[in-house]
Amino acid sequence: MADEHTTGEGAAGDRDEPPAIGGWRPPGRVFNGSGTFDALAALAVFGDALLERFPFDVYVSKTITREPRVGNPPPRIAETAAGMVNSIGLPNKGLARFLAEDLPRLGELPVPVCVSVMGHSGDELAALVAAVGEREEVAAIELNVSCPNVESGLVIGQDPGETARAVARARALTTKPLVVKLTPTASDQAAVARAAADAGADALSLVNTFPGTVFARGRPLLARGHGGLSGPAIKPLALAQVRTVAAAVRIPVIGMGGIAAVADAEDFLAAGASYVAVGTANFRDPLAALPIRKALRAM
Amino acid sequence: MVASEAVGRYRLLTVDGVDQPPAPGQFYMLATAERWGGEEGRPWLARPFSHATADPLTFLVDPVGPGSRRLASAAVGEELLALGPLGRGFALVEGRRALLVGGGIGVAPLAALAEALDGSCEALLGFRDEPCARAARLVTATEVALASDDGSVGRRGFVTELLAERLARSDHEDYAIYACGPEPMLAEVGRIARAWGVPCQLAYEAPMACGYGACFGCAVATRTGFVRLCLEGPVLDAYELGDTGGDG
């Protein structure tokens, strides 16, 4: 198992069959970006019709934290040119209720489930990874490292050392495939990517949202002042980061950032990603990923 | 889209090809199939609209931003994308006469409610001025009283003043209030209703990216914490609203 973490199986960007993530072979190339599709809410709204045309090959949960969070005050979102900014604040019911209430239902989805977790300290992260890693409904764990470590004050994903420590600690606690969701604000993205891979990550996913804000009448429109920019507006930025990271590591890369159509997904694969994720486009159309899933399956 | 007509300052779009009948107060995410995303890259997200009538399906659009302007300029025959019906509409209170309170473009879901009640309701409607107030004709209530900011139609002043007077003079225990309009108006309607102990449902608006619970952008504070307006609303009980400042 240990060897697979660092060597991977296929070169990134392999167009024939995507490389395994750790020992796991996802059934297709299309994920959703964490926090861009609430499968349980969507099921409540659209019913079984959604299960019959589920738009992703792998379902990635919204990020779970150890304690419940209510999220940020509104306004939380604003449209921008070809995208939007959000400062949602990771509202979630916390680890215990997620495991008890949501995960059993997510396990009934027609596709494997990857659970996204975020910890603000080593202990918090460890508690999340250990508990989520025990569950049979979970195909993989994604570490969201876009948060400050309360002990060091550093944003984990901006610092190779912090990233390595977080990934190594998670790695020791689970045999599940570990995906590390990189932060687009690292000054040396390749160094962080290598640190994550060397510490045992099985795959890297990028990009998360870029810091951004919208002003109206001389003031920030979002209650928290600024948020994260997503949508087609960030695609060129995302593509460049995916290209850099894919060249720096041998583990698979899940590329995302403004993918709204098949041609966008193909660009990310050409830039070195083995998998893609559809994010903000889901907001415009809950089935936005479906044609991409079909096209990449036929590829 | 099969028709587009001016209603004063607004446009009323008539849409066909939507199968599932909506309930008053529910909404759709609307966009045009083509040229959604203009020269400046906006609009990009679909826009939430409550329907103004269910049969035929119509939407009232106030062309104030990139999305509403694009929809208002859509040509007859042009394809629209409509996701819905979404959310929870008005839940009628048994045994009480419906008193509809609307402000501006917020008359749309009240028109749908009056339609569903076959006009058996009363309406208090407030508008900025006479061109806006022409939308009052959509609300087919047996009794309609108007207010306008500039006094050009009905009473000069706020529709909430009409509401306060109506509850003070009539037997308020006979009524249930259903309201839609700008947020300050809804807050005042809720305050007046609670003061009289009258059941009251408020159809809210919030910035909304998806309409089906994915984006968590449309959070509204209730007594039990934030809820997603697209799932728990857009109609909320005036007695369930609350205040939460979010995570520290």
JSON list of N, CA and C in Angstrom, two decimals, chain B residues 158-225:
[
{"chain": "B", "resi": 158, "resn": "PHE", "atom": "N", "xyz": [-47.02, 53.78, 2.58]},
{"chain": "B", "resi": 158, "resn": "PHE", "atom": "CA", "xyz": [-46.61, 52.38, 2.49]},
{"chain": "B", "resi": 158, "resn": "PHE", "atom": "C", "xyz": [-47.81, 51.45, 2.64]},
{"chain": "B", "resi": 159, "resn": "VAL", "atom": "N", "xyz": [-47.71, 50.32, 1.99]},
{"chain": "B", "resi": 159, "resn": "VAL", "atom": "CA", "xyz": [-48.77, 49.32, 2.07]},
{"chain": "B", "resi": 159, "resn": "VAL", "atom": "C", "xyz": [-48.92, 48.80, 3.50]},
{"chain": "B", "resi": 160, "resn": "THR", "atom": "N", "xyz": [-47.83, 48.88, 4.27]},
{"chain": "B", "resi": 160, "resn": "THR", "atom": "CA", "xyz": [-47.92, 48.41, 5.66]},
{"chain": "B", "resi": 160, "resn": "THR", "atom": "C", "xyz": [-48.84, 49.30, 6.49]},
{"chain": "B", "resi": 161, "resn": "GLU", "atom": "N", "xyz": [-49.01, 50.56, 6.06]},
{"chain": "B", "resi": 161, "resn": "GLU", "atom": "CA", "xyz": [-49.97, 51.44, 6.76]},
{"chain": "B", "resi": 161, "resn": "GLU", "atom": "C", "xyz": [-51.39, 50.96, 6.49]},
{"chain": "B", "resi": 162, "resn": "LEU", "atom": "N", "xyz": [-51.64, 50.54, 5.25]},
{"chain": "B", "resi": 162, "resn": "LEU", "atom": "CA", "xyz": [-52.96, 49.98, 4.93]},
{"chain": "B", "resi": 162, "resn": "LEU", "atom": "C", "xyz": [-53.22, 48.74, 5.78]},
{"chain": "B", "resi": 163, "resn": "LEU", "atom": "N", "xyz": [-52.17, 47.93, 5.94]},
{"chain": "B", "resi": 163, "resn": "LEU", "atom": "CA", "xyz": [-52.33, 46.70, 6.71]},
{"chain": "B", "resi": 163, "resn": "LEU", "atom": "C", "xyz": [-52.65, 47.00, 8.18]},
{"chain": "B", "resi": 164, "resn": "ALA", "atom": "N", "xyz": [-51.92, 47.94, 8.76]},
{"chain": "B", "resi": 164, "resn": "ALA", "atom": "CA", "xyz": [-52.15, 48.27, 10.16]},
{"chain": "B", "resi": 164, "resn": "ALA", "atom": "C", "xyz": [-53.58, 48.75, 10.37]},
{"chain": "B", "resi": 165, "resn": "GLU", "atom": "N", "xyz": [-54.06, 49.58, 9.42]},
{"chain": "B", "resi": 165, "resn": "GLU", "atom": "CA", "xyz": [-55.44, 50.09, 9.54]},
{"chain": "B", "resi": 165, "resn": "GLU", "atom": "C", "xyz": [-56.46, 48.98, 9.35]},
{"chain": "B", "resi": 166, "resn": "ARG", "atom": "N", "xyz": [-56.19, 48.08, 8.39]},
{"chain": "B", "resi": 166, "resn": "ARG", "atom": "CA", "xyz": [-57.14, 47.01, 8.11]},
{"chain": "B", "resi": 166, "resn": "ARG", "atom": "C", "xyz": [-57.30, 46.11, 9.33]},
{"chain": "B", "resi": 167, "resn": "LEU", "atom": "N", "xyz": [-56.18, 45.79, 9.94]},
{"chain": "B", "resi": 167, "resn": "LEU", "atom": "CA", "xyz": [-56.26, 44.89, 11.10]},
{"chain": "B", "resi": 167, "resn": "LEU", "atom": "C", "xyz": [-56.91, 45.60, 12.28]},
{"chain": "B", "resi": 168, "resn": "ALA", "atom": "N", "xyz": [-56.70, 46.91, 12.38]},
{"chain": "B", "resi": 168, "resn": "ALA", "atom": "CA", "xyz": [-57.28, 47.65, 13.50]},
{"chain": "B", "resi": 168, "resn": "ALA", "atom": "C", "xyz": [-58.79, 47.78, 13.35]},
{"chain": "B", "resi": 169, "resn": "ARG", "atom": "N", "xyz": [-59.27, 47.88, 12.11]},
{"chain": "B", "resi": 169, "resn": "ARG", "atom": "CA", "xyz": [-60.70, 48.15, 11.96]},
{"chain": "B", "resi": 169, "resn": "ARG", "atom": "C", "xyz": [-61.54, 46.89, 11.75]},
{"chain": "B", "resi": 170, "resn": "SER", "atom": "N", "xyz": [-60.95, 45.87, 11.18]},
{"chain": "B", "resi": 170, "resn": "SER", "atom": "CA", "xyz": [-61.77, 44.70, 10.93]},
{"chain": "B", "resi": 170, "resn": "SER", "atom": "C", "xyz": [-61.54, 43.67, 12.02]},
{"chain": "B", "resi": 171, "resn": "ASP", "atom": "N", "xyz": [-62.33, 42.64, 11.93]},
{"chain": "B", "resi": 171, "resn": "ASP", "atom": "CA", "xyz": [-62.18, 41.57, 12.90]},
{"chain": "B", "resi": 171, "resn": "ASP", "atom": "C", "xyz": [-60.94, 40.76, 12.51]},
{"chain": "B", "resi": 172, "resn": "HIS", "atom": "N", "xyz": [-59.82, 41.12, 13.09]},
{"chain": "B", "resi": 172, "resn": "HIS", "atom": "CA", "xyz": [-58.56, 40.57, 12.60]},
{"chain": "B", "resi": 172, "resn": "HIS", "atom": "C", "xyz": [-58.46, 39.06, 12.79]},
{"chain": "B", "resi": 173, "resn": "GLU", "atom": "N", "xyz": [-59.26, 38.53, 13.70]},
{"chain": "B", "resi": 173, "resn": "GLU", "atom": "CA", "xyz": [-59.18, 37.07, 13.92]},
{"chain": "B", "resi": 173, "resn": "GLU", "atom": "C", "xyz": [-59.71, 36.27, 12.75]},
{"chain": "B", "resi": 174, "resn": "ASP", "atom": "N", "xyz": [-60.36, 36.95, 11.80]},
{"chain": "B", "resi": 174, "resn": "ASP", "atom": "CA", "xyz": [-60.87, 36.25, 10.63]},
{"chain": "B", "resi": 174, "resn": "ASP", "atom": "C", "xyz": [-59.79, 36.04, 9.57]},
{"chain": "B", "resi": 175, "resn": "TYR", "atom": "N", "xyz": [-58.63, 36.71, 9.72]},
{"chain": "B", "resi": 175, "resn": "TYR", "atom": "CA", "xyz": [-57.69, 36.79, 8.61]},
{"chain": "B", "resi": 175, "resn": "TYR", "atom": "C", "xyz": [-56.42, 35.97, 8.81]},
{"chain": "B", "resi": 176, "resn": "ALA", "atom": "N", "xyz": [-55.85, 35.60, 7.68]},
{"chain": "B", "resi": 176, "resn": "ALA", "atom": "CA", "xyz": [-54.47, 35.13, 7.64]},
{"chain": "B", "resi": 176, "resn": "ALA", "atom": "C", "xyz": [-53.75, 35.93, 6.56]},
{"chain": "B", "resi": 177, "resn": "ILE", "atom": "N", "xyz": [-52.52, 36.32, 6.84]},
{"chain": "B", "resi": 177, "resn": "ILE", "atom": "CA", "xyz": [-51.79, 37.22, 5.93]},
{"chain": "B", "resi": 177, "resn": "ILE", "atom": "C", "xyz": [-50.79, 36.42, 5.09]},
{"chain": "B", "resi": 178, "resn": "TYR", "atom": "N", "xyz": [-50.73, 36.76, 3.82]},
{"chain": "B", "resi": 178, "resn": "TYR", "atom": "CA", "xyz": [-49.75, 36.17, 2.89]},
{"chain": "B", "resi": 178, "resn": "TYR", "atom": "C", "xyz": [-49.07, 37.34, 2.20]},
{"chain": "B", "resi": 179, "resn": "ALA", "atom": "N", "xyz": [-47.77, 37.48, 2.37]},
{"chain": "B", "resi": 179, "resn": "ALA", "atom": "CA", "xyz": [-47.11, 38.70, 1.90]},
{"chain": "B", "resi": 179, "resn": "ALA", "atom": "C", "xyz": [-45.87, 38.40, 1.08]},
{"chain": "B", "resi": 180, "resn": "CYS", "atom": "N", "xyz": [-45.58, 39.31, 0.15]},
{"chain": "B", "resi": 180, "resn": "CYS", "atom": "CA", "xyz": [-44.33, 39.25, -0.61]},
{"chain": "B", "resi": 180, "resn": "CYS", "atom": "C", "xyz": [-43.96, 40.66, -1.01]},
{"chain": "B", "resi": 181, "resn": "GLY", "atom": "N", "xyz": [-42.68, 40.98, -0.89]},
{"chain": "B", "resi": 181, "resn": "GLY", "atom": "CA", "xyz": [-42.22, 42.31, -1.25]},
{"chain": "B", "resi": 181, "resn": "GLY", "atom": "C", "xyz": [-40.80, 42.51, -0.76]},
{"chain": "B", "resi": 182, "resn": "PRO", "atom": "N", "xyz": [-40.34, 43.77, -0.79]},
{"chain": "B", "resi": 182, "resn": "PRO", "atom": "CA", "xyz": [-38.98, 44.04, -0.32]},
{"chain": "B", "resi": 182, "resn": "PRO", "atom": "C", "xyz": [-38.82, 43.66, 1.16]},
{"chain": "B", "resi": 183, "resn": "GLU", "atom": "N", "xyz": [-37.60, 43.34, 1.54]},
{"chain": "B", "resi": 183, "resn": "GLU", "atom": "CA", "xyz": [-37.37, 42.82, 2.89]},
{"chain": "B", "resi": 183, "resn": "GLU", "atom": "C", "xyz": [-37.82, 43.76, 4.01]},
{"chain": "B", "resi": 184, "resn": "PRO", "atom": "N", "xyz": [-37.58, 45.07, 3.92]},
{"chain": "B", "resi": 184, "resn": "PRO", "atom": "CA", "xyz": [-38.07, 45.94, 5.01]},
{"chain": "B", "resi": 184, "resn": "PRO", "atom": "C", "xyz": [-39.59, 45.88, 5.13]},
{"chain": "B", "resi": 185, "resn": "MET", "atom": "N", "xyz": [-40.28, 45.78, 3.99]},
{"chain": "B", "resi": 185, "resn": "MET", "atom": "CA", "xyz": [-41.74, 45.66, 4.02]},
{"chain": "B", "resi": 185, "resn": "MET", "atom": "C", "xyz": [-42.16, 44.36, 4.71]},
{"chain": "B", "resi": 186, "resn": "LEU", "atom": "N", "xyz": [-41.48, 43.26, 4.35]},
{"chain": "B", "resi": 186, "resn": "LEU", "atom": "CA", "xyz": [-41.84, 41.98, 4.96]},
{"chain": "B", "resi": 186, "resn": "LEU", "atom": "C", "xyz": [-41.59, 42.00, 6.46]},
{"chain": "B", "resi": 187, "resn": "ALA", "atom": "N", "xyz": [-40.49, 42.63, 6.88]},
{"chain": "B", "resi": 187, "resn": "ALA", "atom": "CA", "xyz": [-40.20, 42.71, 8.31]},
{"chain": "B", "resi": 187, "resn": "ALA", "atom": "C", "xyz": [-41.31, 43.45, 9.03]},
{"chain": "B", "resi": 188, "resn": "GLU", "atom": "N", "xyz": [-41.80, 44.53, 8.42]},
{"chain": "B", "resi": 188, "resn": "GLU", "atom": "CA", "xyz": [-42.87, 45.33, 9.03]},
{"chain": "B", "resi": 188, "resn": "GLU", "atom": "C", "xyz": [-44.20, 44.57, 9.01]},
{"chain": "B", "resi": 189, "resn": "VAL", "atom": "N", "xyz": [-44.50, 43.88, 7.91]},
{"chain": "B", "resi": 189, "resn": "VAL", "atom": "CA", "xyz": [-45.71, 43.06, 7.86]},
{"chain": "B", "resi": 189, "resn": "VAL", "atom": "C", "xyz": [-45.68, 42.01, 8.97]},
{"chain": "B", "resi": 190, "resn": "GLY", "atom": "N", "xyz": [-44.52, 41.36, 9.13]},
{"chain": "B", "resi": 190, "resn": "GLY", "atom": "CA", "xyz": [-44.40, 40.35, 10.17]},
{"chain": "B", "resi": 190, "resn": "GLY", "atom": "C", "xyz": [-44.60, 40.95, 11.56]},
{"chain": "B", "resi": 191, "resn": "ARG", "atom": "N", "xyz": [-44.03, 42.13, 11.76]},
{"chain": "B", "resi": 191, "resn": "ARG", "atom": "CA", "xyz": [-44.16, 42.78, 13.08]},
{"chain": "B", "resi": 191, "resn": "ARG", "atom": "C", "xyz": [-45.62, 43.11, 13.38]},
{"chain": "B", "resi": 192, "resn": "ILE", "atom": "N", "xyz": [-46.32, 43.66, 12.38]},
{"chain": "B", "resi": 192, "resn": "ILE", "atom": "CA", "xyz": [-47.73, 44.03, 12.58]},
{"chain": "B", "resi": 192, "resn": "ILE", "atom": "C", "xyz": [-48.57, 42.76, 12.83]},
{"chain": "B", "resi": 193, "resn": "ALA", "atom": "N", "xyz": [-48.32, 41.72, 12.04]},
{"chain": "B", "resi": 193, "resn": "ALA", "atom": "CA", "xyz": [-49.09, 40.48, 12.19]},
{"chain": "B", "resi": 193, "resn": "ALA", "atom": "C", "xyz": [-48.88, 39.88, 13.58]},
{"chain": "B", "resi": 194, "resn": "ARG", "atom": "N", "xyz": [-47.65, 39.88, 14.03]},
{"chain": "B", "resi": 194, "resn": "ARG", "atom": "CA", "xyz": [-47.37, 39.31, 15.36]},
{"chain": "B", "resi": 194, "resn": "ARG", "atom": "C", "xyz": [-48.02, 40.14, 16.45]},
{"chain": "B", "resi": 195, "resn": "ALA", "atom": "N", "xyz": [-48.05, 41.47, 16.24]},
{"chain": "B", "resi": 195, "resn": "ALA", "atom": "CA", "xyz": [-48.66, 42.34, 17.25]},
{"chain": "B", "resi": 195, "resn": "ALA", "atom": "C", "xyz": [-50.15, 42.03, 17.40]},
{"chain": "B", "resi": 196, "resn": "TRP", "atom": "N", "xyz": [-50.80, 41.64, 16.29]},
{"chain": "B", "resi": 196, "resn": "TRP", "atom": "CA", "xyz": [-52.23, 41.31, 16.33]},
{"chain": "B", "resi": 196, "resn": "TRP", "atom": "C", "xyz": [-52.48, 39.82, 16.53]},
{"chain": "B", "resi": 197, "resn": "GLY", "atom": "N", "xyz": [-51.42, 39.04, 16.52]},
{"chain": "B", "resi": 197, "resn": "GLY", "atom": "CA", "xyz": [-51.59, 37.60, 16.66]},
{"chain": "B", "resi": 197, "resn": "GLY", "atom": "C", "xyz": [-52.24, 36.94, 15.46]},
{"chain": "B", "resi": 198, "resn": "VAL", "atom": "N", "xyz": [-52.02, 37.54, 14.28]},
{"chain": "B", "resi": 198, "resn": "VAL", "atom": "CA", "xyz": [-52.63, 37.00, 13.06]},
{"chain": "B", "resi": 198, "resn": "VAL", "atom": "C", "xyz": [-51.63, 36.08, 12.35]},
{"chain": "B", "resi": 199, "resn": "PRO", "atom": "N", "xyz": [-52.07, 34.89, 11.90]},
{"chain": "B", "resi": 199, "resn": "PRO", "atom": "CA", "xyz": [-51.16, 34.02, 11.15]},
{"chain": "B", "resi": 199, "resn": "PRO", "atom": "C", "xyz": [-50.59, 34.76, 9.95]},
{"chain": "B", "resi": 200, "resn": "CYS", "atom": "N", "xyz": [-49.33, 34.54, 9.66]},
{"chain": "B", "resi": 200, "resn": "CYS", "atom": "CA", "xyz": [-48.69, 35.34, 8.61]},
{"chain": "B", "resi": 200, "resn": "CYS", "atom": "C", "xyz": [-47.57, 34.56, 7.95]},
{"chain": "B", "resi": 201, "resn": "GLN", "atom": "N", "xyz": [-47.64, 34.49, 6.64]},
{"chain": "B", "resi": 201, "resn": "GLN", "atom": "CA", "xyz": [-46.58, 33.85, 5.87]},
{"chain": "B", "resi": 201, "resn": "GLN", "atom": "C", "xyz": [-45.94, 34.85, 4.93]},
{"chain": "B", "resi": 202, "resn": "LEU", "atom": "N", "xyz": [-44.62, 34.83, 4.91]},
{"chain": "B", "resi": 202, "resn": "LEU", "atom": "CA", "xyz": [-43.86, 35.83, 4.15]},
{"chain": "B", "resi": 202, "resn": "LEU", "atom": "C", "xyz": [-43.05, 35.14, 3.06]},
{"chain": "B", "resi": 203, "resn": "ALA", "atom": "N", "xyz": [-43.24, 35.55, 1.83]},
{"chain": "B", "resi": 203, "resn": "ALA", "atom": "CA", "xyz": [-42.45, 35.01, 0.72]},
{"chain": "B", "resi": 203, "resn": "ALA", "atom": "C", "xyz": [-41.21, 35.87, 0.56]},
{"chain": "B", "resi": 204, "resn": "TYR", "atom": "N", "xyz": [-40.05, 35.30, 0.85]},
{"chain": "B", "resi": 204, "resn": "TYR", "atom": "CA", "xyz": [-38.79, 36.04, 0.86]},
{"chain": "B", "resi": 204, "resn": "TYR", "atom": "C", "xyz": [-38.03, 35.90, -0.45]},
{"chain": "B", "resi": 205, "resn": "GLU", "atom": "N", "xyz": [-37.06, 36.79, -0.59]},
{"chain": "B", "resi": 205, "resn": "GLU", "atom": "CA", "xyz": [-36.12, 36.72, -1.69]},
{"chain": "B", "resi": 205, "resn": "GLU", "atom": "C", "xyz": [-34.73, 36.70, -1.08]},
{"chain": "B", "resi": 206, "resn": "ALA", "atom": "N", "xyz": [-33.80, 36.01, -1.71]},
{"chain": "B", "resi": 206, "resn": "ALA", "atom": "CA", "xyz": [-32.40, 36.04, -1.28]},
{"chain": "B", "resi": 206, "resn": "ALA", "atom": "C", "xyz": [-31.54, 35.76, -2.49]},
{"chain": "B", "resi": 207, "resn": "PRO", "atom": "N", "xyz": [-30.29, 36.22, -2.47]},
{"chain": "B", "resi": 207, "resn": "PRO", "atom": "CA", "xyz": [-29.40, 35.84, -3.57]},
{"chain": "B", "resi": 207, "resn": "PRO", "atom": "C", "xyz": [-29.33, 34.32, -3.62]},
{"chain": "B", "resi": 208, "resn": "MET", "atom": "N", "xyz": [-29.49, 33.75, -4.80]},
{"chain": "B", "resi": 208, "resn": "MET", "atom": "CA", "xyz": [-29.65, 32.31, -4.93]},
{"chain": "B", "resi": 208, "resn": "MET", "atom": "C", "xyz": [-28.91, 31.87, -6.18]},
{"chain": "B", "resi": 209, "resn": "ALA", "atom": "N", "xyz": [-27.93, 30.96, -6.02]},
{"chain": "B", "resi": 209, "resn": "ALA", "atom": "CA", "xyz": [-27.20, 30.52, -7.20]},
{"chain": "B", "resi": 209, "resn": "ALA", "atom": "C", "xyz": [-27.86, 29.32, -7.85]},
{"chain": "B", "resi": 210, "resn": "CYS", "atom": "N", "xyz": [-28.41, 28.40, -7.04]},
{"chain": "B", "resi": 210, "resn": "CYS", "atom": "CA", "xyz": [-28.85, 27.13, -7.63]},
{"chain": "B", "resi": 210, "resn": "CYS", "atom": "C", "xyz": [-30.35, 26.88, -7.51]},
{"chain": "B", "resi": 211, "resn": "GLY", "atom": "N", "xyz": [-30.96, 27.19, -6.38]},
{"chain": "B", "resi": 211, "resn": "GLY", "atom": "CA", "xyz": [-32.39, 26.95, -6.20]},
{"chain": "B", "resi": 211, "resn": "GLY", "atom": "C", "xyz": [-32.74, 25.57, -5.69]},
{"chain": "B", "resi": 212, "resn": "TYR", "atom": "N", "xyz": [-31.76, 24.67, -5.55]},
{"chain": "B", "resi": 212, "resn": "TYR", "atom": "CA", "xyz": [-32.11, 23.31, -5.11]},
{"chain": "B", "resi": 212, "resn": "TYR", "atom": "C", "xyz": [-31.23, 22.79, -3.97]},
{"chain": "B", "resi": 213, "resn": "GLY", "atom": "N", "xyz": [-30.69, 23.72, -3.17]},
{"chain": "B", "resi": 213, "resn": "GLY", "atom": "CA", "xyz": [-30.02, 23.30, -1.94]},
{"chain": "B", "resi": 213, "resn": "GLY", "atom": "C", "xyz": [-28.54, 23.05, -2.05]},
{"chain": "B", "resi": 214, "resn": "ALA", "atom": "N", "xyz": [-27.94, 23.31, -3.21]},
{"chain": "B", "resi": 214, "resn": "ALA", "atom": "CA", "xyz": [-26.54, 22.97, -3.40]},
{"chain": "B", "resi": 214, "resn": "ALA", "atom": "C", "xyz": [-25.58, 24.05, -2.91]},
{"chain": "B", "resi": 215, "resn": "CYS", "atom": "N", "xyz": [-25.94, 25.30, -3.09]},
{"chain": "B", "resi": 215, "resn": "CYS", "atom": "CA", "xyz": [-24.94, 26.35, -2.91]},
{"chain": "B", "resi": 215, "resn": "CYS", "atom": "C", "xyz": [-24.92, 26.96, -1.50]},
{"chain": "B", "resi": 216, "resn": "PHE", "atom": "N", "xyz": [-25.96, 26.79, -0.73]},
{"chain": "B", "resi": 216, "resn": "PHE", "atom": "CA", "xyz": [-26.04, 27.35, 0.63]},
{"chain": "B", "resi": 216, "resn": "PHE", "atom": "C", "xyz": [-25.92, 28.88, 0.61]},
{"chain": "B", "resi": 217, "resn": "GLY", "atom": "N", "xyz": [-26.17, 29.50, -0.53]},
{"chain": "B", "resi": 217, "resn": "GLY", "atom": "CA", "xyz": [-26.03, 30.94, -0.60]},
{"chain": "B", "resi": 217, "resn": "GLY", "atom": "C", "xyz": [-27.23, 31.70, -0.03]},
{"chain": "B", "resi": 218, "resn": "CYS", "atom": "N", "xyz": [-28.40, 31.06, -0.01]},
{"chain": "B", "resi": 218, "resn": "CYS", "atom": "CA", "xyz": [-29.64, 31.78, 0.31]},
{"chain": "B", "resi": 218, "resn": "CYS", "atom": "C", "xyz": [-30.03, 31.62, 1.78]},
{"chain": "B", "resi": 219, "resn": "ALA", "atom": "N", "xyz": [-29.04, 31.62, 2.65]},
{"chain": "B", "resi": 219, "resn": "ALA", "atom": "CA", "xyz": [-29.33, 31.42, 4.07]},
{"chain": "B", "resi": 219, "resn": "ALA", "atom": "C", "xyz": [-30.20, 32.55, 4.62]},
{"chain": "B", "resi": 220, "resn": "VAL", "atom": "N", "xyz": [-31.22, 32.17, 5.39]},
{"chain": "B", "resi": 220, "resn": "VAL", "atom": "CA", "xyz": [-32.06, 33.14, 6.10]},
{"chain": "B", "resi": 220, "resn": "VAL", "atom": "C", "xyz": [-32.17, 32.67, 7.55]},
{"chain": "B", "resi": 221, "resn": "ALA", "atom": "N", "xyz": [-32.08, 33.61, 8.48]},
{"chain": "B", "resi": 221, "resn": "ALA", "atom": "CA", "xyz": [-32.10, 33.25, 9.90]},
{"chain": "B", "resi": 221, "resn": "ALA", "atom": "C", "xyz": [-33.52, 32.97, 10.37]},
{"chain": "B", "resi": 222, "resn": "THR", "atom": "N", "xyz": [-33.71, 31.82, 11.00]},
{"chain": "B", "resi": 222, "resn": "THR", "atom": "CA", "xyz": [-34.97, 31.49, 11.67]},
{"chain": "B", "resi": 222, "resn": "THR", "atom": "C", "xyz": [-34.67, 31.22, 13.13]},
{"chain": "B", "resi": 223, "resn": "ARG", "atom": "N", "xyz": [-35.73, 30.92, 13.90]},
{"chain": "B", "resi": 223, "resn": "ARG", "atom": "CA", "xyz": [-35.52, 30.67, 15.32]},
{"chain": "B", "resi": 223, "resn": "ARG", "atom": "C", "xyz": [-34.61, 29.47, 15.57]},
{"chain": "B", "resi": 224, "resn": "THR", "atom": "N", "xyz": [-34.58, 28.53, 14.62]},
{"chain": "B", "resi": 224, "resn": "THR", "atom": "CA", "xyz": [-33.76, 27.34, 14.79]},
{"chain": "B", "resi": 224, "resn": "THR", "atom": "C", "xyz": [-32.42, 27.46, 14.09]},
{"chain": "B", "resi": 225, "resn": "GLY", "atom": "N", "xyz": [-32.06, 28.65, 13.60]},
{"chain": "B", "resi": 225, "resn": "GLY", "atom": "CA", "xyz": [-30.79, 28.84, 12.93]},
{"chain": "B", "resi": 225, "resn": "GLY", "atom": "C", "xyz": [-31.00, 29.18, 11.46]}
]
